[in-house]
Tab-separated table of C-alpha atoms in Angstrom:
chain	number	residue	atom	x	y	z
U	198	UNK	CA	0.000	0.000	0.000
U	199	UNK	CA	0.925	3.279	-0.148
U	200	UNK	CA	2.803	5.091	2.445
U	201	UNK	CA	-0.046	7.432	2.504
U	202	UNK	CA	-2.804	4.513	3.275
U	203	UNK	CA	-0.766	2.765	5.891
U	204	UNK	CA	-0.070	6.392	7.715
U	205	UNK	CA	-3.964	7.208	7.561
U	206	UNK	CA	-4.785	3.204	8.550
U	207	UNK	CA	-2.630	3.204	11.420
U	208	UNK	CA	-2.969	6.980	12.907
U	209	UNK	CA	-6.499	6.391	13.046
U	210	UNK	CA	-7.278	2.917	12.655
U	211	UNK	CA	-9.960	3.261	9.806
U	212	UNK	CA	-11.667	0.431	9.587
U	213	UNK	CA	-9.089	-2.524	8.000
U	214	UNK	CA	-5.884	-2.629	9.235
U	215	UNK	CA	-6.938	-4.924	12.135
U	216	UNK	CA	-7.571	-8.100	9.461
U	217	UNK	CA	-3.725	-8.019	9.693
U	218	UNK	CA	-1.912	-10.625	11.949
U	219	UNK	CA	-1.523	-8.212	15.305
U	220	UNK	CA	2.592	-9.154	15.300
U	221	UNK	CA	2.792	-6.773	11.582
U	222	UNK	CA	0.483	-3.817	13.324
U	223	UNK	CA	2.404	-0.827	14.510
U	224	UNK	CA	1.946	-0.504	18.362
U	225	UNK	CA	0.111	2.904	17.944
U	226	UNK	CA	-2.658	0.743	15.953
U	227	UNK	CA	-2.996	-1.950	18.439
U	228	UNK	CA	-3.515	0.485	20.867
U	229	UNK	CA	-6.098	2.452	19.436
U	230	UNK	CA	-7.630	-0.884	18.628
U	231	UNK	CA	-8.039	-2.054	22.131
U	232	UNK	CA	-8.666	1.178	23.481
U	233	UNK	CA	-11.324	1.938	21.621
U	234	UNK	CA	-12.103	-1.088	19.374
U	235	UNK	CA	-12.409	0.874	16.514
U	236	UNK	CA	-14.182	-1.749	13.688
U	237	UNK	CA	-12.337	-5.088	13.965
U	238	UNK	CA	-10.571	-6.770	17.022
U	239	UNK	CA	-13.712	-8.513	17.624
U	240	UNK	CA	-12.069	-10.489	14.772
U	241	UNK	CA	-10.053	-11.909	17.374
U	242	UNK	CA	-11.520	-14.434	20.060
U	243	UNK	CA	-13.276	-12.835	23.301
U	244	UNK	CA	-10.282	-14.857	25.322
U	245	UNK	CA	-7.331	-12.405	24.147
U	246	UNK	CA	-9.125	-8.947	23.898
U	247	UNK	CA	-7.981	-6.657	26.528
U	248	UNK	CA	-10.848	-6.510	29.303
U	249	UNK	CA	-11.413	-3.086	28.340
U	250	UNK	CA	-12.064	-3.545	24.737
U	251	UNK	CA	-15.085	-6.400	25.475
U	252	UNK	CA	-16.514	-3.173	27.673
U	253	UNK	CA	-16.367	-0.781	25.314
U	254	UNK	CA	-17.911	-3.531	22.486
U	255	UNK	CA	-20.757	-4.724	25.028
U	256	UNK	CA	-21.880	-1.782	26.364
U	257	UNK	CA	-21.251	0.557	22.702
U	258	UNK	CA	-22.262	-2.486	20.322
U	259	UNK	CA	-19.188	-0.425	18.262
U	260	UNK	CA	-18.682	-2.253	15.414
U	261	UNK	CA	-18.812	-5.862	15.821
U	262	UNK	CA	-19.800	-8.117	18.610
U	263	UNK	CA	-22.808	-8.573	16.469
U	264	UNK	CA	-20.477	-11.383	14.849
U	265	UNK	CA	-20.647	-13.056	17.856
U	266	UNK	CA	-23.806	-15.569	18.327
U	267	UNK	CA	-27.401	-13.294	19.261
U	268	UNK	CA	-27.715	-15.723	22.392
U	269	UNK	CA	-23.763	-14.537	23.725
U	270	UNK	CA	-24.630	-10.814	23.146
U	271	UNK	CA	-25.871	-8.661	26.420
U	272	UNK	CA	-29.242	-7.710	26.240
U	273	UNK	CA	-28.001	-4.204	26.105
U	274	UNK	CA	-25.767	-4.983	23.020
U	275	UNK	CA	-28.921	-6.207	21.024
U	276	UNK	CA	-30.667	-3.372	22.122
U	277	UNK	CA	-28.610	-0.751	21.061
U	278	UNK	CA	-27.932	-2.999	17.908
U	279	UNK	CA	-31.687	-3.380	16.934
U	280	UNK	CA	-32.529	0.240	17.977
U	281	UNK	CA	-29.493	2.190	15.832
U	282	UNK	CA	-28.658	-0.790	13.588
U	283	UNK	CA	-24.758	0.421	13.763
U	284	UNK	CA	-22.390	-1.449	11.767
U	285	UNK	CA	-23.601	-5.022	11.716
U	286	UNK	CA	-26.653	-6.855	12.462
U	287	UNK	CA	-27.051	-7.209	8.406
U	288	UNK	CA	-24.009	-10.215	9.941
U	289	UNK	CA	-27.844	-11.542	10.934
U	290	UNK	CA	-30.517	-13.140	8.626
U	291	UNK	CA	-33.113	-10.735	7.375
U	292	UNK	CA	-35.940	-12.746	9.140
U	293	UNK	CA	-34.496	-12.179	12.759
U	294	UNK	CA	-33.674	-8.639	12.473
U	295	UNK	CA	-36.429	-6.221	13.296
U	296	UNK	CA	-38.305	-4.211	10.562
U	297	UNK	CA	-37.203	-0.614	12.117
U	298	UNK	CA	-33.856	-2.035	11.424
U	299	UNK	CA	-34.349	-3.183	8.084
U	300	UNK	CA	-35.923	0.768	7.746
U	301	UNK	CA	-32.723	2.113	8.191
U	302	UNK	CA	-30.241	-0.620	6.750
U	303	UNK	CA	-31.986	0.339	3.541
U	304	UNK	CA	-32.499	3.788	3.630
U	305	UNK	CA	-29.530	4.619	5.055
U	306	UNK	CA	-27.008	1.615	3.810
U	307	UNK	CA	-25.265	2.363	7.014
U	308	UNK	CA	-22.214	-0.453	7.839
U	309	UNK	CA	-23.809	-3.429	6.139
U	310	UNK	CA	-26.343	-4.136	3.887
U	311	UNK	CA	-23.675	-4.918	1.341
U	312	UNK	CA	-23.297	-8.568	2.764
U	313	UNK	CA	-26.530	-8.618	1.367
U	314	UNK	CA	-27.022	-10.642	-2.104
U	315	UNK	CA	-27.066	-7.531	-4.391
U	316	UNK	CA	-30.751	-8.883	-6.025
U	317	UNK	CA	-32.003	-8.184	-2.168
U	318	UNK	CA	-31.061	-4.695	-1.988
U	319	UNK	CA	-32.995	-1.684	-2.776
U	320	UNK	CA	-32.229	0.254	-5.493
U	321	UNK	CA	-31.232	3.443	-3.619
U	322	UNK	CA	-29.079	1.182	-1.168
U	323	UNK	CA	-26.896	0.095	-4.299
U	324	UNK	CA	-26.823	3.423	-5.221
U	325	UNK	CA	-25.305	4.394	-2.196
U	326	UNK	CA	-22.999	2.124	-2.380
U	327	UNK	CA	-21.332	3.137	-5.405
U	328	UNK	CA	-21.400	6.437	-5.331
U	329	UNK	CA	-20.219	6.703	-1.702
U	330	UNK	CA	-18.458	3.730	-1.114
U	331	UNK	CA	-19.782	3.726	2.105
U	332	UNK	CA	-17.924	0.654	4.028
U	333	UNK	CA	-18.290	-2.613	2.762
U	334	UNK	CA	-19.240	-3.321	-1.088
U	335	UNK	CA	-15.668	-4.593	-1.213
U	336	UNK	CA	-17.202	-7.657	0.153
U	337	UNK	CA	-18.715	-8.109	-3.048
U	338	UNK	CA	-16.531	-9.608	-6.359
U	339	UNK	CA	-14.765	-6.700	-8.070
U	340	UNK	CA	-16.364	-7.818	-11.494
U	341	UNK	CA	-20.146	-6.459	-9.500
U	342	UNK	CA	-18.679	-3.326	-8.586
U	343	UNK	CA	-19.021	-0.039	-10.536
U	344	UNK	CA	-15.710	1.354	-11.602
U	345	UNK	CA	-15.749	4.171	-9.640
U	346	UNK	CA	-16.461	2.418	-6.824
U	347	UNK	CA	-12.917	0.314	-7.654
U	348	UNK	CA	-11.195	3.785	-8.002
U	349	UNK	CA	-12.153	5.090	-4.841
U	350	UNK	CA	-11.637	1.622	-3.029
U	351	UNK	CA	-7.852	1.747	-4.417
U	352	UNK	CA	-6.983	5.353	-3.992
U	353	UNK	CA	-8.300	5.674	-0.767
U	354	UNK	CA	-8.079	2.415	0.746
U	355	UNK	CA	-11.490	3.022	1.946
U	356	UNK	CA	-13.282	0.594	4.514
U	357	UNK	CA	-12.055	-2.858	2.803
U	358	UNK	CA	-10.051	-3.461	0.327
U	359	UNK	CA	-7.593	-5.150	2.448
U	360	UNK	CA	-10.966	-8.086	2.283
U	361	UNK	CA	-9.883	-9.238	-1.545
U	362	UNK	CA	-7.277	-11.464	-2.270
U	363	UNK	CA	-3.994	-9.571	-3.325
U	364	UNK	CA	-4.355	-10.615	-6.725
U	365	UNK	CA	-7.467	-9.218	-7.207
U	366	UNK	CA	-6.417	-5.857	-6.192
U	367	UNK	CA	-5.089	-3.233	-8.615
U	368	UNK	CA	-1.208	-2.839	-8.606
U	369	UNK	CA	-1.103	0.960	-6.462
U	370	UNK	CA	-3.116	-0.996	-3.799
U	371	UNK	CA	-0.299	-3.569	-3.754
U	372	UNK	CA	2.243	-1.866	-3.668
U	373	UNK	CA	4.563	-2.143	-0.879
């Protein structure tokens, strides 16, 4: 990647750096991963997150414990999950999720409607998706995304790319 990606990925932790073996993460990113899980050491298992970070995740439902089974989840982390549908019960099937989440999954495409089969979406959802690249249609095979969407994923490093195998990614992302 370039130097540019890696400095904004590690000074702030955007969203992908953590898919990276902890051992090749600067120190400054595993920090600001366990201090504030920022979207992804809930990658690892419950057993070696920091105390603090399986706090912040049950209590803020911030980004991920909803990949952790419904019936291990605090009551309060389904709430808040349900309630403000932020950044992953679309990890759930459609059926179990409730309709005022569904609401705003599609209207506002926020975090994760894109694991969604494509056919299931709205049309304003894909929409958004393209034109804002708005964290997570990099799960879906680079010959379904728009172009631009592939332009902004490489020269911003945006939310994901970091997801597709390193030979499906264009050259600048490789690099280095």
């Amino acid at each position: 990647m370039h130097d540019s990606v890696k400095a904004v990925m590690c000074s702030l932790c955007h969203c992908g750096c953590t898919n990276l073996h902890p051992k090749v993460m600067h120190d400054s990113v595993k920090a600001v991963m366990c201090i504030l899980c920022h979207c992804g050491c809930s990658n690892l298992h419950p057993k070696v997150m920091h105390d603090s970070v399986k706090a912040v995740m049950c209590s803020l439902c911030h980004c991920s414990c909803s990949n952790l089974h419904p019936k291990v989840m605090h009551d309060s982390v389904k709430a808040v999950m349900c309630s403000l549908c932020h950044c992953g019960c679309s990890n759930l099937h459609p059926k179990v999720m409730h309709d005022s989440v569904k609401a705003v999954m599609h209207s506002l495409c926020h975090c994760g409607c894109t694991n969604l089969n494509p056919k299931v979406m709205h049309d304003s959802v894909r929409t958004v998706m393209c034109s804002l690249f708005h964290c997570g249609c990099s799960n879906l095979h680079p010959k379904v995304m728009h172009d631009s969407v592939k332009a902004v994923m490489c020269s911003l490093c945006h939310c994901g790319c970091s997801n597709l195998h390193p030979k499906v990614m264009h050259d600048s992302v490789k690099a280095e």
